[in-house]
């Protein structure tokens, strides 16, 4: 049959696929731990904050434009009944102009983040626009303070309206956001990161959600102000109190139409606000967590190496070659330290396991430190908003309600916790406008605080409850005295019973398979399952596959059966000298890729044991028993500074984006350590993602190698050889 040059087409596509395969397998993770935190904030966090607060400032500018800035308050009159005094035309015109400039600046920022306008064009427009709006508002506020209020009545009978105070909050936000964008622009101009926003889809979604929520709040306030005949800015205050579920009760619908419309308005608004707060929590606690974890781990790693170097205990980090290995070691070592000899590794595999456990300890301490730092920062921010808010509310409300500091302190707490009894509520123009500004900052901060407290304080209480139950009404398998010693050691941070600091509960034994035979497709591997196979088979049972029956089944189906594939996926012995070859190895890689993909779909960060890491490294070509590819790390390995894009340009010319652990010119680029800065455990990439990437690369290399062998055989056979193969097949049939 004529194949229509099908073979040439296949060869062309195969060569194209081969050219896209990585030329080398790098053990190192990404470089998040080497990037200074300040540049990550400048490239990611600052644009996100500016893109979120910029629309808030524009919303406040609208509130500053829609009503006059001055009100007349006769003696003994209620502040809620103060009459508005018309603004001069020049103030209205300039105010409208600054709002238009701010809206254009916001539009260019969002278009740049959506990759519709170039960074070099949008950034200057956004920065100049926001600074211009801020300075115009500041000038208007100063001019108004000097000229407005000069009427027939005494000056003390004129007060500033909510619109005037909204202008102040808008000027502050414009100045802050434009300053943040200046830092972002300078960092990109100095090539600290690409001239683009390093924002994820979640961060861009947060900005759009914020804009939609503000538009929904302002339009809803416009509708209800007409239905209830309320002042528009008072209605904005009511809408804010309603959607934040505080419910102070000073304003509420009285007409049947307004009460009916409140139900869908509040329902949709509360859901929209919940989405915004959930996005803020996700970005603060999940997206930023990986970067901060990487930086803290890097500091803890260098500190641990310095301490080991000073104390002389860094011999653990020195690779053990074959001539240094303790006599009597064999290849059947199971990776578990011998009793009484856990601090003196006798071979390279054992030393690497101790090094791996040291890195895990560094990671655990770094994660604990990051959680407590996050709690301290969120708690400090929350307390600052609480205390400072109480001062400002007292300042605004004292002339009208006689508030003391404790009254403001009490009101801020009931508002932050959304209790909202309603016995205290602001009535002054400044107090109500500040409440809207303050609530947009304080209530999301409360949500973040609750989340960080759940990661730290709640976890401590939960662990303490479990420990208390183990020594009282719910005793476990661990002796009570060991539980008490462990609790005392944890509460004193290891000062008492330091040897019992680790959990006294026995971990599950590691899962290990000893491969007996991996000959071919026709003879599937026999294996011994020491701690129990998966897929519902009984644990502790010794399993042996019959080569003849399995081979017969394979011949009948002409491919691997599901049973054989599961068998290949359980051949996890990193100490085996041999791995399957050809199709056996490729099916093994596919099976392991499926397993790791399931781990990723679990949605939780998974940490693998040393035995699992050794197995996966074995599959990609790294041997944990071979000291030739290992080196002793040093704290001075990271003396270089991360320079954003420049290392990547050097890598494009054939250089290394990440200098080797021993220096840039020591000729040992491929050597690495578990506690070195090129460790796969260092960086922001999840372990499952790292392993999946390397396994996919290894599979591609294996398929490429198999294809080259097939092409070589076809060239050697030639047409006559192919004809002889066909004749042989016909003869066998």
Coordinates of C-alpha atoms in Angstrom, one line a residue, residues 111-112 115-124 195:
X111 CA -5.8 47.9 29.8
X112 CA -2.1 47.3 30.5
X115 CA -2.2 43.3 27.9
X116 CA -4.1 45.6 25.6
X117 CA -1.6 48.6 26.0
X118 CA 2.1 48.4 26.4
X119 CA 3.7 48.8 29.8
X120 CA 5.9 51.7 28.6
X121 CA 2.9 53.7 27.5
X122 CA 0.3 52.8 30.1
X123 CA 2.5 53.2 33.2
X124 CA 3.5 56.8 32.7
X195 CA 8.5 45.3 31.8

